[in-house]
Amino acid sequence: MQDTLRITEVFYSLQGETRTAGLPTVFVRLTGCPLRCQYCDSAYAFSGGTLRTLDDILEQVAGFRPRYVCVTGGEPLAQPNVLPLLQRLCDAGYEVSLETSGALDIARVDTRVSRVVDLKTPGSEESHRNRYENIELLTRNDQVKFVICSREDYDWAVSKLIQYNLAERAGEVLFSPSHHQVNATDLADWIVADNLPVRFQLQLHKLLWNDEPGR
Ligand SMILES: C[S@@+](CC[C@H](N)C(=O)[O-])C[C@H]1O[C@@H](n2cnc3c(N)ncnc32)[C@H](O)[C@@H]1O
Ligand SMILES: Nc1nc2[nH]cc(C(=O)O)c2c(=O)[nH]1
Ligand code: SF4
Ligand SMILES: [Mg+2]
């Protein structure tokens, strides 16, 4: 029996987020998540999916001839076989990123992978799941993300930025508005007013394709 993963979808699109935003990227979305962020735009990946072998997934990815591959979910680290998948994607020569809630241990992820760790804000209603031990594992190849639902979330994110010196520790600190929950212009203005060393971002794929799955 070969190693398998439960997969919701594999698709080719433009990366909508993070430091590679705008670049053509293959997405591998793993099924299942132990969290329930109130804003989650990927709840369709909580269940269902198809059990697939790593060979099968790698073959489909290769068919797109990509440079960038993003492993997301659901919560990818909830399936242990994501670790050999990430390793094999790196071995195949792709630039690989992993989107994770940060609720699970990131230590064993291949160091070639850019780990995008979402520090869950109080507004997500899942901030009690943050695994703060992950922060000391971050390198300049990694990214930290805050999805901000309110001014209170913004103030909380700024306090974590300072407390953990995140702008020095990670390669990027990303501040993203929770879709339709906080005014994006307000968030941009707060960042400029406070002269923060963070990168503001909008989810490009929602501007381009609204909220269609598989884009
Ligand atoms: C769907 S999650 C999958 C990976 C992992 N479970 C996580 O939360 O990072 C991918 C990213 O989308 C973000 N996201 C989900 N719903 C969102 C929304 N409504 N507005 C902005 N970002 C959102 C998450 O916070 C996370 O950074
Ligand atoms: N285009 C596009 N970019 C993305 N970046 C992160 C995504 C995700 O759902 O994790 C995502 C997604 O679903 N679509
Ligand atoms: S951790 Fe990620 S996939 Fe899970 S509910 Fe939160 S945003 Fe959605
Ligand atoms: Mg998404």
XYZ file of N, CA, C and O in Angstrom, residues 11-162:
608
model
N -5.354 22.362 -8.794
C -5.700 23.271 -9.898
C -4.566 24.255 -10.151
O -3.699 24.472 -9.300
N -4.592 24.842 -11.337
C -3.568 25.821 -11.734
C -4.230 27.185 -11.815
O -5.281 27.346 -12.466
N -3.636 28.169 -11.124
C -4.213 29.510 -11.104
C -3.091 30.515 -10.853
O -1.913 30.157 -10.910
N -3.460 31.768 -10.601
C -2.471 32.741 -10.134
C -2.468 32.710 -8.620
O -3.543 32.739 -8.012
N -1.296 32.673 -8.045
C -1.221 32.772 -6.583
C -1.869 34.092 -6.161
O -1.497 35.164 -6.639
N -2.869 33.991 -5.268
C -3.601 35.189 -4.857
C -3.031 35.871 -3.638
O -3.447 36.987 -3.307
N -2.104 35.207 -2.939
C -1.658 35.708 -1.638
C -0.149 35.499 -1.506
O 0.474 34.906 -2.371
N 0.379 35.989 -0.405
C 1.783 35.761 0.008
C 2.801 36.456 -0.902
O 2.447 37.284 -1.726
N 4.078 36.101 -0.727
C 5.133 36.839 -1.441
C 5.203 36.477 -2.911
O 5.861 37.166 -3.697
N 4.536 35.383 -3.311
C 4.521 35.017 -4.728
C 3.189 35.395 -5.393
O 2.889 34.890 -6.481
N 2.424 36.272 -4.768
C 1.142 36.697 -5.349
C 1.331 37.119 -6.798
O 2.297 37.826 -7.133
N 0.422 36.680 -7.652
C 0.459 37.052 -9.063
C 1.194 36.058 -9.945
O 1.115 36.151 -11.174
N 1.890 35.088 -9.352
C 2.658 34.135 -10.151
C 1.844 32.858 -10.394
O 1.209 32.340 -9.472
N 1.867 32.339 -11.621
C 1.156 31.079 -11.901
C 1.646 29.956 -10.987
O 2.856 29.739 -10.865
N 0.691 29.284 -10.370
C 0.997 28.341 -9.281
C 0.026 27.166 -9.343
O -1.168 27.362 -9.589
N 0.531 25.973 -9.090
C -0.367 24.825 -8.894
C -0.721 24.739 -7.414
O 0.165 24.816 -6.556
N -2.013 24.583 -7.129
C -2.511 24.430 -5.763
C -2.900 22.980 -5.524
O -3.611 22.389 -6.346
N -2.432 22.441 -4.406
C -2.849 21.112 -3.963
C -3.593 21.340 -2.648
O -2.991 21.765 -1.657
N -4.904 21.110 -2.678
C -5.714 21.384 -1.477
C -6.067 20.076 -0.775
O -6.783 19.243 -1.332
N -5.537 19.924 0.454
C -5.780 18.717 1.235
C -7.111 18.842 1.987
O -7.477 19.931 2.440
N -7.767 17.721 2.130
C -9.084 17.685 2.781
C -8.940 17.610 4.309
O -8.048 16.921 4.801
N -9.835 18.304 5.016
C -9.943 18.175 6.464
C -9.228 19.274 7.206
O -8.153 19.725 6.787
N -9.848 19.727 8.316
C -9.229 20.760 9.147
C -9.791 20.644 10.563
O -11.007 20.574 10.731
N -8.902 20.673 11.574
C -9.392 20.605 12.954
C -9.880 21.960 13.475
O -10.399 22.013 14.593
N -9.711 23.041 12.712
C -10.168 24.364 13.155
C -11.473 24.730 12.446
O -11.859 24.084 11.458
N -12.112 25.776 12.944
C -13.323 26.304 12.307
C -13.286 27.830 12.366
O -14.083 28.450 13.087
N -12.353 28.454 11.656
C -12.290 29.922 11.626
C -13.630 30.441 11.110
O -14.148 29.914 10.114
N -14.150 31.476 11.750
C -15.504 31.916 11.378
C -15.568 32.423 9.936
O -16.628 32.402 9.323
N -14.410 32.869 9.391
C -14.414 33.464 8.049
C -14.033 32.479 6.949
O -13.917 32.862 5.786
N -13.823 31.203 7.289
C -13.136 30.299 6.352
C -13.794 30.275 4.973
O -14.980 29.964 4.829
N -12.978 30.550 3.948
C -13.475 30.550 2.563
C -13.281 29.187 1.900
O -13.545 29.037 0.705
N -12.793 28.209 2.656
C -12.485 26.893 2.076
C -13.181 25.773 2.833
O -12.681 24.644 2.887
N -14.345 26.089 3.403
C -15.082 25.102 4.207
C -15.480 23.888 3.361
O -15.709 22.809 3.905
N -15.521 24.054 2.048
C -15.844 22.907 1.185
C -14.763 21.838 1.254
O -14.980 20.711 0.781
N -13.605 22.174 1.848
C -12.519 21.185 1.983
C -12.528 20.505 3.355
O -11.624 19.738 3.661
N -13.527 20.781 4.176
C -13.559 20.147 5.506
C -13.793 18.643 5.405
O -13.379 17.885 6.267
N -14.534 18.210 4.384
C -14.851 16.781 4.274
C -14.883 16.384 2.799
O -14.732 17.242 1.920
N -15.104 15.112 2.573
C -15.141 14.618 1.185
C -13.741 14.327 0.703
O -12.935 13.756 1.424
N -13.455 14.769 -0.520
C -12.126 14.543 -1.070
C -11.941 13.117 -1.563
O -12.827 12.262 -1.436
N -10.743 12.861 -2.118
C -10.422 11.562 -2.706
C -9.071 11.123 -2.176
O -8.132 11.924 -2.138
N -8.968 9.861 -1.778
C -7.672 9.326 -1.347
C -6.819 9.088 -2.580
O -7.217 8.354 -3.483
N -5.652 9.700 -2.614
C -4.786 9.575 -3.796
C -3.355 9.263 -3.375
O -2.887 9.736 -2.339
N -2.653 8.539 -4.201
C -1.248 8.240 -3.898
C -0.389 9.465 -4.198
O -0.747 10.324 -5.016
N 0.779 9.516 -3.549
C 1.713 10.620 -3.816
C 2.140 10.611 -5.279
O 2.248 11.670 -5.911
N 2.362 9.434 -5.837
C 2.757 9.336 -7.257
C 1.708 9.981 -8.153
O 2.036 10.723 -9.089
N 0.444 9.688 -7.863
C -0.663 10.223 -8.666
C -0.720 11.760 -8.566
O -0.866 12.467 -9.575
N -0.562 12.287 -7.359
C -0.605 13.745 -7.165
C 0.572 14.403 -7.900
O 0.405 15.389 -8.621
N 1.764 13.810 -7.733
C 2.955 14.389 -8.372
C 2.835 14.381 -9.891
O 3.270 15.313 -10.570
N 2.215 13.319 -10.409
C 2.045 13.231 -11.869
C 1.104 14.333 -12.361
O 1.362 14.974 -13.386
N 0.012 14.579 -11.610
C -0.919 15.643 -12.030
C -0.245 17.018 -11.952
O -0.393 17.850 -12.859
N 0.509 17.252 -10.883
C 1.218 18.538 -10.747
C 2.164 18.732 -11.935
O 2.190 19.793 -12.570
N 2.925 17.687 -12.247
C 3.916 17.790 -13.332
C 3.256 18.132 -14.657
O 3.840 18.841 -15.493
N 2.022 17.664 -14.840
C 1.305 17.920 -16.086
C 1.092 19.402 -16.362
O 0.929 19.809 -17.514
N 1.088 20.234 -15.321
C 0.914 21.688 -15.506
C 2.241 22.389 -15.825
O 2.246 23.567 -16.132
N 3.354 21.687 -15.648
C 4.700 22.243 -15.855
C 4.892 23.560 -15.090
O 5.328 24.571 -15.665
N 4.592 23.564 -13.791
C 4.671 24.812 -13.038
C 6.075 25.091 -12.521
O 6.915 24.184 -12.464
N 6.305 26.336 -12.090
C 7.493 26.636 -11.285
C 7.117 26.634 -9.794
O 7.907 26.237 -8.958
N 5.889 27.134 -9.489
C 5.468 27.275 -8.095
C 4.359 26.289 -7.755
O 3.417 26.117 -8.544
N 4.455 25.690 -6.572
C 3.406 24.791 -6.073
C 3.069 25.223 -4.644
O 3.969 25.437 -3.820
N 1.768 25.375 -4.374
C 1.288 25.766 -3.048
C 0.440 24.637 -2.481
O -0.548 24.235 -3.095
N 0.829 24.140 -1.315
C 0.070 23.087 -0.638
C -0.772 23.760 0.442
O -0.259 24.468 1.307
N -2.108 23.565 0.341
C -3.022 24.266 1.228
C -4.151 23.317 1.634
O -4.048 22.109 1.534
N -5.239 23.890 2.139
C -6.326 23.022 2.583
C -7.587 23.820 2.846
O -7.748 24.894 2.288
N -8.349 23.357 3.768
C -8.106 22.466 4.891
C -6.787 22.780 5.606
O -6.187 23.819 5.359
N -6.427 21.878 6.484
C -5.155 22.048 7.199
C -4.203 20.948 6.761
O -4.306 19.807 7.217
N -3.246 21.289 5.889
C -2.369 20.263 5.324
C -1.611 19.471 6.380
O -1.411 18.263 6.220
N -1.183 20.109 7.470
C -0.357 19.389 8.449
C -1.162 18.383 9.270
O -0.584 17.600 10.025
N -2.479 18.370 9.104
C -3.298 17.363 9.796
C -3.131 15.974 9.176
O -3.547 14.987 9.775
N -2.531 15.873 7.982
C -2.260 14.570 7.350
C -0.741 14.352 7.309
O -0.037 15.042 6.554
N -0.237 13.410 8.108
C 1.219 13.209 8.200
C 1.899 12.997 6.849
O 3.054 13.405 6.668
N 1.219 12.386 5.899
C 1.856 12.142 4.595
C 2.076 13.409 3.786
O 2.659 13.354 2.702
N 1.649 14.562 4.322
C 1.988 15.807 3.628
C 3.505 16.026 3.665
O 4.059 16.661 2.759
N 4.185 15.476 4.677
C 5.634 15.725 4.801
C 6.403 15.104 3.634
O 7.189 15.808 2.984
N 6.177 13.799 3.303
C 6.839 13.269 2.100
C 6.364 13.938 0.813
O 7.149 14.062 -0.138
N 5.114 14.386 0.764
C 4.666 15.101 -0.454
C 5.514 16.362 -0.647
O 6.015 16.627 -1.757
N 5.684 17.138 0.414
C 6.444 18.398 0.313
C 7.880 18.118 -0.113
O 8.439 18.809 -0.976
N 8.460 17.072 0.479
C 9.839 16.703 0.149
C 9.962 16.338 -1.333
O 10.877 16.791 -2.025
N 9.028 15.546 -1.810
C 9.099 15.103 -3.210
C 8.842 16.253 -4.170
O 9.422 16.295 -5.270
N 7.985 17.209 -3.784
C 7.763 18.384 -4.641
C 9.060 19.206 -4.728
O 9.431 19.695 -5.808
N 9.752 19.349 -3.608
C 11.030 20.087 -3.625
C 12.067 19.336 -4.463
O 12.783 19.949 -5.271
N 12.130 18.019 -4.285
C 13.096 17.205 -5.051
C 12.849 17.353 -6.555
O 13.786 17.287 -7.352
N 11.585 17.531 -6.924
C 11.246 17.662 -8.346
C 11.609 19.047 -8.889
O 11.461 19.294 -10.091
N 12.055 19.947 -8.020
C 12.571 21.237 -8.479
C 11.590 22.397 -8.411
O 11.923 23.509 -8.829
N 10.412 22.183 -7.860
C 9.437 23.286 -7.742
C 9.801 24.182 -6.566
O 10.443 23.745 -5.623
N 9.330 25.440 -6.630
C 9.381 26.323 -5.458
C 8.077 26.113 -4.700
O 6.998 26.398 -5.225
N 8.189 25.599 -3.504
C 7.034 25.078 -2.787
C 6.707 25.951 -1.582
O 7.602 26.345 -0.828
N 5.405 26.253 -1.414
C 4.944 26.920 -0.195
C 3.873 26.066 0.462
O 3.211 25.249 -0.188
N 3.744 26.249 1.767
C 2.769 25.510 2.570
C 1.956 26.528 3.350
O 2.514 27.329 4.104
N 0.628 26.509 3.172
C -0.247 27.395 3.953
C -0.733 26.609 5.156
O -1.354 25.550 5.000
N -0.465 27.116 6.347
C -0.889 26.396 7.546
C -1.452 27.345 8.584
O -1.003 28.494 8.695
N -2.411 26.813 9.355
C -3.018 27.574 10.442
C -2.047 27.832 11.586
O -2.329 28.635 12.462
N -0.942 27.089 11.625
C -0.006 27.234 12.740
C -0.479 26.557 14.016
O 0.125 26.725 15.072
N -1.535 25.779 13.925
C -2.032 25.060 15.111
C -1.280 23.757 15.324
O -1.350 23.167 16.393
N -0.558 23.293 14.289
C 0.190 22.029 14.371
C 1.682 22.328 14.218
O 2.063 23.364 13.682
N 2.491 21.356 14.644
C 3.949 21.530 14.648
C 4.495 21.662 13.218
O 4.245 20.789 12.385
N 5.255 22.714 12.960
C 5.831 22.920 11.624
C 7.268 22.394 11.526
O 7.901 22.515 10.476
N 7.784 21.791 12.604
C 9.226 21.482 12.691
C 9.711 20.542 11.599
O 10.845 20.670 11.139
N 8.878 19.582 11.195
C 9.384 18.534 10.302
C 9.144 18.827 8.815
O 9.404 17.989 7.959
N 8.685 20.025 8.524
C 8.493 20.422 7.121
C 9.868 20.636 6.478
O 10.755 21.252 7.080
N 10.054 20.109 5.271
C 11.308 20.283 4.515
C 11.733 21.757 4.545
O 10.921 22.644 4.276
N 13.006 22.004 4.848
C 13.458 23.398 5.024
C 13.455 24.182 3.704
O 13.551 25.403 3.715
N 13.321 23.490 2.574
C 13.250 24.209 1.288
C 11.881 24.843 1.080
O 11.716 25.727 0.225
N 10.894 24.400 1.850
C 9.515 24.899 1.714
C 9.391 26.240 2.434
O 9.872 26.399 3.552
N 8.717 27.207 1.811
C 8.356 28.443 2.506
C 7.060 28.183 3.271
O 6.002 27.982 2.674
N 7.169 28.188 4.603
C 6.001 27.925 5.445
C 5.275 29.245 5.672
O 5.865 30.206 6.161
N 4.010 29.272 5.290
C 3.190 30.479 5.479
C 2.308 30.216 6.689
O 1.326 29.472 6.610
N 2.710 30.765 7.823
C 2.044 30.447 9.097
C 1.065 31.568 9.426
O 1.448 32.721 9.608
N -0.197 31.198 9.491
C -1.262 32.151 9.811
C -1.394 32.192 11.329
O -1.753 31.189 11.940
N -1.071 33.327 11.939
C -1.334 33.463 13.380
C -2.791 33.873 13.511
O -3.176 34.967 13.089
N -3.585 32.982 14.056
C -5.038 33.221 14.099
C -5.373 34.329 15.089
O -5.006 34.254 16.269
N -6.077 35.337 14.606
C -6.446 36.490 15.429
C -7.680 36.149 16.281
O -8.422 35.207 15.968
N -7.963 36.937 17.324
C -9.185 36.703 18.103
C -10.437 36.689 17.221
O -11.340 35.881 17.449
N -10.482 37.525 16.192
C -11.659 37.594 15.322
C -11.917 36.314 14.536
O -13.036 36.074 14.084
N -10.907 35.481 14.383
C -11.105 34.186 13.697
C -11.917 33.238 14.568
O -12.482 32.265 14.073
N -11.915 33.490 15.872
C -12.523 32.626 16.904
C -11.749 31.334 17.099
O -12.245 30.388 17.695
N -10.522 31.285 16.600
C -9.671 30.105 16.791
C -8.283 30.486 17.326
O -7.345 29.686 17.230
N -8.137 31.658 17.925
C -6.796 32.090 18.348
C -6.249 31.234 19.500
O -5.033 31.154 19.683
N -7.132 30.549 20.206
C -6.657 29.662 21.287
C -5.909 28.451 20.721
O -5.264 27.722 21.481
N -5.986 28.228 19.399
C -5.293 27.084 18.794
C -3.873 27.426 18.353
O -3.123 26.528 17.954
N -3.480 28.705 18.416
C -2.136 29.074 17.949
C -1.071 28.308 18.743
O -1.091 28.289 19.970
N -0.130 27.729 18.005
C 0.966 27.007 18.640
C 2.179 27.943 18.594
O 2.904 28.009 17.599
N 2.385 28.684 19.675
C 3.406 29.741 19.666
C 4.829 29.173 19.586
O 5.749 29.889 19.193
N 4.997 27.878 19.939
C 6.327 27.255 19.780
C 6.771 27.300 18.322
O 7.964 27.231 18.035
N 5.837 27.386 17.395
C 6.208 27.454 15.973
C 7.015 28.720 15.662
O 7.826 28.717 14.725
N 6.782 29.781 16.410
C 7.393 31.067 16.038
C 8.916 30.991 16.086
O 9.609 31.510 15.205
N 9.459 30.283 17.107
C 10.922 30.236 17.203
C 11.555 29.374 16.108
O 12.767 29.417 15.909
N 10.749 28.621 15.378
C 11.257 27.786 14.283
C 11.316 28.551 12.958
O 11.882 28.059 11.983
N 10.732 29.733 12.909
C 10.629 30.461 11.633
C 11.986 30.944 11.157
O 12.843 31.336 11.965
N 12.179 30.926 9.826
C 13.403 31.457 9.222
C 13.003 32.513 8.186
O 11.810 32.719 7.921
N 13.994 33.109 7.553
C 13.739 34.143 6.541
C 13.093 33.540 5.290
O 12.647 34.285 4.409
N 13.069 32.213 5.187
C 12.378 31.573 4.055
C 10.875 31.422 4.335
O 10.139 30.957 3.480
N 10.454 31.787 5.540
C 9.060 31.594 5.935
C 8.314 32.932 5.960
O 8.925 33.991 5.876
N 6.987 32.812 6.073
C 6.118 33.988 6.073
C 5.112 33.848 7.218
O 4.669 32.743 7.513
N 4.783 34.977 7.823
C 3.764 34.986 8.869
C 2.613 35.832 8.366
O 2.828 36.887 7.756
N 1.405 35.360 8.626
C 0.240 36.056 8.091
C -0.780 36.325 9.191
O -1.006 35.484 10.064
N -1.387 37.509 9.138
C -2.504 37.850 10.014
C -3.706 38.169 9.131
O -3.623 39.069 8.282
N -4.795 37.473 9.327
C -6.048 37.785 8.632
C -6.885 38.599 9.618
O -7.254 38.103 10.696
N -7.138 39.849 9.249
C -7.633 40.837 10.206
C -9.121 41.114 9.980
O -9.531 41.436 8.861
N -9.895 40.957 11.061
C -11.355 41.076 10.981
C -11.875 42.401 11.527
O -13.067 42.698 11.335
N -11.047 43.187 12.231
C -11.524 44.397 12.918
C -10.327 45.231 13.363
O -9.183 44.761 13.315
N -10.590 46.431 13.857
C -9.522 47.256 14.442
C -8.899 46.539 15.655
O -7.692 46.618 15.886
N -9.723 45.842 16.422
C -9.201 45.103 17.584
C -8.209 44.029 17.123
O -7.154 43.835 17.725
N -8.526 43.332 16.028
C -7.599 42.331 15.478
C -6.299 42.999 15.020
O -5.211 42.452 15.206
N -6.427 44.177 14.402
C -5.231 44.897 13.946
C -4.323 45.201 15.142
O -3.117 44.929 15.099
N -4.901 45.742 16.208
C -4.099 46.086 17.398
C -3.442 44.840 17.985
O -2.284 44.870 18.406
N -4.164 43.740 17.970
C -3.628 42.460 18.478
C -2.449 42.020 17.596
O -1.399 41.608 18.106
N -2.622 42.124 16.275
C -1.555 41.715 15.343
C -0.303 42.575 15.552
O 0.821 42.055 15.554
N -0.490 43.874 15.766
C 0.664 44.758 15.997
C 1.379 44.337 17.284
O 2.619 44.290 17.340
N 0.621 43.974 18.304
C 1.262 43.575 19.564
C 2.077 42.290 19.374
O 3.172 42.166 19.923
N 1.597 41.348 18.571
C 2.356 40.108 18.306
C 3.587 40.393 17.437
O 4.656 39.800 17.635
N 3.420 41.288 16.494
C 4.542 41.689 15.624
C 5.718 42.176 16.475
O 6.877 41.776 16.244
N 5.394 43.003 17.472
C 6.441 43.574 18.331
C 6.948 42.527 19.325
O 8.154 42.298 19.443
